[in-house]
Amino acid sequence: MKNFDYIKPSNLADAISALKEYENAFLFAGGTDLLVGMKNNFLKPQYIIDLKGISNIKSFEYQEGWHFGALTTIRDIEVSETLQQKMPFLCQAASSLGSIQIRNRATIGGNLCNASPAADIATMFLAMDSQIKIISIDNEKVVGLDKFFTGPNSTILNRGEVLTEIIVPKDAEQFKGVYIKFGPRKGMDIGIVNIAVLLDADFESGLCKRIRIALGAVAPTPIRARQAEGLLSGNALGPDSINKAAELASSETDPISDFRASAGYRKELVKTLVVRGINTILASNRNS
Amino acid sequence: MVKKHQIRTTVNGEEYDLLVDPKKTLLQLLRENLDLTGTKEGCDEGECGACSVILDGKVVNSCLVLAVEADNAEVTTIEGIHRGEDLHPIQKSFVDSGAVQCGFCTPGMILTTKAMLDEIPDPSEEDIKHYLEGNLCRCTGYSKIIDAVNLAIKHSK
């Protein structure tokens, strides 16, 4: 690891001005990606700005939608009884990330800003139609998470900008959902394909009112399968329509081949997982 | 010139005032400055759990925590959980179950188990596997480790 200076501001304004003042400064949230990158000399910051001294971005609250401070840990989401009641699918995605040791430290803001195409929480937040708040020294803006990622480990964030909040619209609670991380082992792995499905349906008749499908590890960023969503929204959910949507979702992906799986395998897997995701939600809600 | 930081940290109930380099990890601080070598360095990138310690009540990989972050924090390592002359009940359970082979993963396993039982006193088998998934053992194959955890749960009742 290269030498660096450590700065720990106690409020956001100081963090933003430090980021502006020092070139080659990195924001430090949970550190579970940052420190690994620094140890491998893949990242060589001269300054790291620890955000953990800023108390008002560490928790979440409901206020016309859910507002999650960027430094909320993955573990805080996983174990929140309120969230388990309102949006259990979000807790499920949180629970599938890393290990307890990682979840105790890793933050949702860090997960988004690291911009891994396979990020668990990012994929779920994308399905939830989340927005993010970005603050800089003279500006504050809210943008859709679907506009945030620009490629592997890259986002729209410019130097001097800080992601401070993730906003989940209040209607997310109306959905039933599931997160599936597909891989050979449950813990401490990155999914071969990740999928988040949120479904708002009349479970008696099988009518799909709205559906959202987000996919991870099948494109340079987490993506939404918009065409598949469009095919099912407002229509009956039957084996034929679900299979067609699965085919369509697969065609919307652009995976790579790596040591985990080939691109072709990932494309096939998307078909299976779209069907599995929808059927899992149907099976667990038909009788409720 | 990199600025060192003065920190005050409590490790196993003892307070320390230390001057630390920003790039020193908590793991290095424990092993090199405090001679607490029970905490092991395995992968040094958060994959294996051998360096698990309890930081302000939460189990973390000490290789992914900077020493400077331990300022005003409480750290518990494997050296800090014994009860007087006696081993901690979780340590005894690991011994009695034969859950230790080479022993390298054991301190991390025990601290993660302690964090779990402090949080979930009566975990299911599923809970145990989920909680311990970040602690890798390359010798025993886990079944004896799970036996040890179950024995510790039995002893704690």
Tab-separated table of N, CA and C in Angstrom, chain A residues 1-8 28-33 35-36 38-40 48 50 52 73 75-76 78-79 95-105 185-189, chain B residues 1-5 21-25 44-49 52 55 58-61 63-66 68-69 71 108 112 119-120 126 130-136 138 142:
chain	number	residue	atom	x	y	z
A	1	MET	N	0.842	-1.192	0.000
A	1	MET	CA	0.000	0.000	0.000
A	1	MET	C	0.880	1.247	0.000
A	2	LYS	N	0.520	2.211	-0.856
A	2	LYS	CA	1.282	3.465	-0.906
A	2	LYS	C	0.931	4.328	0.308
A	3	ASN	N	1.801	5.266	0.631
A	3	ASN	CA	1.502	6.194	1.724
A	3	ASN	C	0.364	7.124	1.354
A	4	PHE	N	-0.404	7.501	2.364
A	4	PHE	CA	-1.474	8.476	2.138
A	4	PHE	C	-1.734	9.206	3.447
A	5	ASP	N	-2.390	10.343	3.326
A	5	ASP	CA	-2.815	11.069	4.514
A	5	ASP	C	-4.276	10.755	4.793
A	6	TYR	N	-4.602	10.717	6.062
A	6	TYR	CA	-5.952	10.351	6.496
A	6	TYR	C	-6.642	11.577	7.066
A	7	ILE	N	-7.825	11.863	6.536
A	7	ILE	CA	-8.582	13.026	7.005
A	7	ILE	C	-9.959	12.542	7.448
A	8	LYS	N	-10.401	13.021	8.596
A	8	LYS	CA	-11.721	12.583	9.067
A	8	LYS	C	-12.584	13.799	9.424
A	28	PHE	N	-13.720	7.524	1.819
A	28	PHE	CA	-13.583	6.249	2.527
A	28	PHE	C	-14.861	6.014	3.330
A	29	ALA	N	-15.619	5.003	2.921
A	29	ALA	CA	-16.854	4.687	3.658
A	29	ALA	C	-16.579	3.433	4.485
A	30	GLY	N	-17.031	2.254	4.000
A	30	GLY	CA	-16.742	1.024	4.746
A	30	GLY	C	-15.330	0.515	4.518
A	31	GLY	N	-14.778	0.835	3.368
A	31	GLY	CA	-13.399	0.450	3.075
A	31	GLY	C	-13.227	-0.965	2.557
A	32	THR	N	-14.308	-1.716	2.431
A	32	THR	CA	-14.152	-3.132	2.064
A	32	THR	C	-13.758	-3.314	0.602
A	33	ASP	N	-14.017	-2.324	-0.229
A	33	ASP	CA	-13.477	-2.330	-1.593
A	33	ASP	C	-12.247	-1.434	-1.682
A	35	LEU	N	-9.928	-0.394	0.531
A	35	LEU	CA	-8.658	-0.854	1.108
A	35	LEU	C	-8.085	-2.031	0.326
A	36	VAL	N	-8.962	-2.871	-0.215
A	36	VAL	CA	-8.476	-3.989	-1.040
A	36	VAL	C	-7.801	-3.432	-2.288
A	38	MET	N	-6.407	-0.537	-2.586
A	38	MET	CA	-5.151	0.126	-2.203
A	38	MET	C	-4.067	-0.887	-1.903
A	39	LYS	N	-4.444	-1.990	-1.258
A	39	LYS	CA	-3.444	-3.023	-0.964
A	39	LYS	C	-2.869	-3.614	-2.242
A	40	ASN	N	-3.719	-3.729	-3.267
A	40	ASN	CA	-3.251	-4.284	-4.540
A	40	ASN	C	-2.570	-3.242	-5.409
A	48	ILE	N	-7.063	10.014	1.963
A	48	ILE	CA	-8.382	9.408	2.058
A	48	ILE	C	-9.195	10.168	3.104
A	50	ASP	N	-12.220	10.000	5.402
A	50	ASP	CA	-13.101	9.062	6.101
A	50	ASP	C	-14.430	9.757	6.410
A	52	LYS	N	-16.902	8.466	8.080
A	52	LYS	CA	-17.618	7.865	9.212
A	52	LYS	C	-17.783	8.811	10.404
A	73	THR	N	-24.928	0.896	6.794
A	73	THR	CA	-24.217	-0.345	6.455
A	73	THR	C	-25.194	-1.373	5.880
A	75	ARG	N	-25.359	-4.339	6.807
A	75	ARG	CA	-25.891	-5.089	7.945
A	75	ARG	C	-27.086	-4.367	8.579
A	76	ASP	N	-27.022	-3.031	8.643
A	76	ASP	CA	-28.157	-2.277	9.193
A	76	ASP	C	-29.427	-2.554	8.396
A	78	GLU	N	-29.913	-5.310	6.476
A	78	GLU	CA	-30.228	-6.733	6.609
A	78	GLU	C	-31.069	-7.013	7.858
A	79	VAL	N	-30.732	-6.378	8.968
A	79	VAL	CA	-31.376	-6.757	10.242
A	79	VAL	C	-32.499	-5.811	10.670
A	95	SER	N	-28.525	-9.385	2.729
A	95	SER	CA	-28.054	-10.591	3.412
A	95	SER	C	-27.149	-11.451	2.526
A	96	SER	N	-27.289	-11.294	1.212
A	96	SER	CA	-26.508	-12.151	0.307
A	96	SER	C	-25.128	-11.565	-0.002
A	97	LEU	N	-24.855	-10.389	0.512
A	97	LEU	CA	-23.580	-9.730	0.190
A	97	LEU	C	-22.465	-10.186	1.136
A	98	GLY	N	-21.335	-10.580	0.561
A	98	GLY	CA	-20.115	-10.831	1.336
A	98	GLY	C	-20.309	-11.754	2.525
A	99	SER	N	-19.802	-11.310	3.665
A	99	SER	CA	-19.903	-12.079	4.901
A	99	SER	C	-20.358	-11.118	5.991
A	100	ILE	N	-20.621	-11.644	7.174
A	100	ILE	CA	-21.022	-10.772	8.283
A	100	ILE	C	-19.959	-9.689	8.532
A	101	GLN	N	-18.700	-10.091	8.444
A	101	GLN	CA	-17.607	-9.135	8.678
A	101	GLN	C	-17.656	-7.998	7.656
A	102	ILE	N	-17.938	-8.354	6.414
A	102	ILE	CA	-18.020	-7.346	5.347
A	102	ILE	C	-19.286	-6.510	5.526
A	103	ARG	N	-20.408	-7.181	5.807
A	103	ARG	CA	-21.689	-6.446	5.911
A	103	ARG	C	-21.690	-5.467	7.079
A	104	ASN	N	-20.929	-5.773	8.118
A	104	ASN	CA	-20.829	-4.853	9.251
A	104	ASN	C	-20.108	-3.564	8.875
A	105	ARG	N	-19.324	-3.598	7.826
A	105	ARG	CA	-18.528	-2.424	7.452
A	105	ARG	C	-18.997	-1.795	6.143
A	185	ARG	N	-21.597	-21.086	-4.548
A	185	ARG	CA	-21.615	-21.086	-3.092
A	185	ARG	C	-22.404	-19.880	-2.592
A	186	LYS	N	-22.910	-20.016	-1.362
A	186	LYS	CA	-23.804	-18.993	-0.840
A	186	LYS	C	-23.052	-17.791	-0.290
A	187	GLY	N	-21.958	-18.050	0.409
A	187	GLY	CA	-21.278	-16.955	1.083
A	187	GLY	C	-20.012	-16.543	0.363
A	188	MET	N	-19.558	-15.313	0.620
A	188	MET	CA	-18.249	-14.853	0.160
A	188	MET	C	-18.007	-15.136	-1.304
A	189	ASP	N	-18.965	-14.789	-2.145
A	189	ASP	CA	-18.736	-14.972	-3.569
A	189	ASP	C	-19.457	-13.863	-4.312
B	1	MET	N	5.419	14.274	3.409
B	1	MET	CA	5.586	13.619	4.720
B	1	MET	C	4.212	13.267	5.280
B	2	VAL	N	4.016	11.993	5.475
B	2	VAL	CA	2.715	11.537	5.960
B	2	VAL	C	2.561	11.819	7.458
B	3	LYS	N	1.396	12.333	7.784
B	3	LYS	CA	1.150	12.689	9.172
B	3	LYS	C	0.666	11.456	9.960
B	4	LYS	N	1.336	11.228	11.076
B	4	LYS	CA	0.871	10.142	11.940
B	4	LYS	C	-0.259	10.641	12.827
B	5	HIS	N	-1.023	9.711	13.315
B	5	HIS	CA	-2.184	10.103	14.122
B	5	HIS	C	-2.113	9.506	15.524
B	21	ASP	N	0.707	5.260	11.881
B	21	ASP	CA	0.795	5.622	10.475
B	21	ASP	C	-0.583	5.346	9.848
B	22	PRO	N	-1.071	6.249	8.959
B	22	PRO	CA	-2.408	6.039	8.391
B	22	PRO	C	-2.569	4.688	7.698
B	23	LYS	N	-1.474	4.184	7.100
B	23	LYS	CA	-1.681	2.954	6.329
B	23	LYS	C	-1.551	1.669	7.168
B	24	LYS	N	-1.298	1.820	8.424
B	24	LYS	CA	-1.265	0.628	9.288
B	24	LYS	C	-2.682	0.101	9.493
B	25	THR	N	-2.864	-1.181	9.302
B	25	THR	CA	-4.201	-1.746	9.544
B	25	THR	C	-4.346	-2.102	11.025
B	44	ASP	N	-5.473	-11.276	3.908
B	44	ASP	CA	-5.234	-9.828	3.980
B	44	ASP	C	-6.103	-9.034	2.997
B	45	GLU	N	-7.250	-9.623	2.587
B	45	GLU	CA	-8.169	-8.809	1.781
B	45	GLU	C	-9.643	-9.097	2.065
B	46	GLY	N	-9.921	-9.535	3.288
B	46	GLY	CA	-11.322	-9.646	3.696
B	46	GLY	C	-12.059	-10.876	3.224
B	47	GLU	N	-11.332	-11.880	2.738
B	47	GLU	CA	-12.007	-13.072	2.231
B	47	GLU	C	-12.077	-14.196	3.259
B	48	CYS	N	-11.093	-14.292	4.160
B	48	CYS	CA	-10.938	-15.551	4.906
B	48	CYS	C	-11.393	-15.489	6.358
B	49	GLY	N	-11.445	-14.319	6.956
B	49	GLY	CA	-11.949	-14.205	8.328
B	49	GLY	C	-10.956	-14.563	9.425
B	52	SER	N	-10.535	-11.896	12.104
B	52	SER	CA	-11.756	-11.361	12.731
B	52	SER	C	-11.501	-10.904	14.164
B	55	LEU	N	-15.111	-5.208	16.980
B	55	LEU	CA	-14.859	-3.766	17.050
B	55	LEU	C	-16.177	-3.102	17.442
B	58	LYS	N	-19.131	-5.337	17.021
B	58	LYS	CA	-19.398	-5.971	15.727
B	58	LYS	C	-18.173	-6.693	15.214
B	59	VAL	N	-18.402	-7.887	14.660
B	59	VAL	CA	-17.257	-8.641	14.152
B	59	VAL	C	-16.850	-8.057	12.798
B	60	VAL	N	-15.559	-7.807	12.647
B	60	VAL	CA	-15.032	-7.224	11.405
B	60	VAL	C	-13.721	-7.931	11.039
B	61	ASN	N	-13.325	-7.756	9.784
B	61	ASN	CA	-12.010	-8.222	9.363
B	61	ASN	C	-11.001	-7.131	9.726
B	63	CYS	N	-8.069	-6.773	8.946
B	63	CYS	CA	-7.202	-6.403	7.823
B	63	CYS	C	-7.830	-5.310	6.975
B	64	LEU	N	-9.150	-5.115	7.110
B	64	LEU	CA	-9.834	-4.080	6.334
B	64	LEU	C	-10.294	-2.923	7.220
B	65	VAL	N	-9.621	-2.752	8.343
B	65	VAL	CA	-9.882	-1.605	9.210
B	65	VAL	C	-8.532	-0.914	9.391
B	66	LEU	N	-8.514	0.397	9.272
B	66	LEU	CA	-7.266	1.110	9.536
B	66	LEU	C	-7.103	1.267	11.043
B	68	VAL	N	-6.017	3.711	12.617
B	68	VAL	CA	-6.471	5.037	13.038
B	68	VAL	C	-7.978	5.058	13.300
B	69	GLU	N	-8.709	4.133	12.667
B	69	GLU	CA	-10.153	4.060	12.897
B	69	GLU	C	-10.489	3.481	14.273
B	71	ASP	N	-9.509	4.627	16.920
B	71	ASP	CA	-9.501	5.716	17.892
B	71	ASP	C	-10.860	5.771	18.601
B	108	GLY	N	-10.533	-16.568	14.736
B	108	GLY	CA	-11.577	-15.880	13.984
B	108	GLY	C	-12.924	-16.571	14.135
B	112	THR	N	-16.166	-14.791	15.844
B	112	THR	CA	-17.413	-14.654	15.081
B	112	THR	C	-18.547	-15.366	15.813
B	119	GLU	N	-25.534	-11.684	19.797
B	119	GLU	CA	-26.631	-11.072	19.043
B	119	GLU	C	-27.839	-12.010	18.948
B	120	ILE	N	-27.590	-13.275	18.677
B	120	ILE	CA	-28.662	-14.269	18.528
B	120	ILE	C	-28.353	-15.405	19.514
B	126	GLU	N	-29.136	-22.884	10.175
B	126	GLU	CA	-29.058	-21.950	9.039
B	126	GLU	C	-28.380	-20.633	9.471
B	130	HIS	N	-24.853	-19.121	8.057
B	130	HIS	CA	-24.860	-17.788	7.445
B	130	HIS	C	-23.881	-16.869	8.181
B	131	TYR	N	-23.883	-16.953	9.499
B	131	TYR	CA	-23.031	-16.062	10.291
B	131	TYR	C	-21.548	-16.395	10.116
B	132	LEU	N	-21.262	-17.673	9.960
B	132	LEU	CA	-19.848	-18.088	9.878
B	132	LEU	C	-19.317	-18.182	8.448
B	133	GLU	N	-20.126	-17.717	7.485
B	133	GLU	CA	-19.721	-17.944	6.090
B	133	GLU	C	-18.440	-17.189	5.710
B	134	GLY	N	-18.108	-16.155	6.469
B	134	GLY	CA	-16.898	-15.394	6.163
B	134	GLY	C	-15.662	-15.896	6.885
B	135	ASN	N	-15.775	-17.035	7.543
B	135	ASN	CA	-14.618	-17.640	8.212
B	135	ASN	C	-14.297	-18.956	7.519
B	136	LEU	N	-13.194	-18.960	6.807
B	136	LEU	CA	-12.844	-20.149	6.055
B	136	LEU	C	-11.915	-21.045	6.870
B	138	ARG	N	-9.614	-24.564	6.210
B	138	ARG	CA	-9.168	-25.461	5.144
B	138	ARG	C	-8.806	-26.848	5.675
B	142	TYR	N	-15.699	-28.107	8.463
B	142	TYR	CA	-16.796	-27.340	9.084
B	142	TYR	C	-17.732	-28.114	10.007
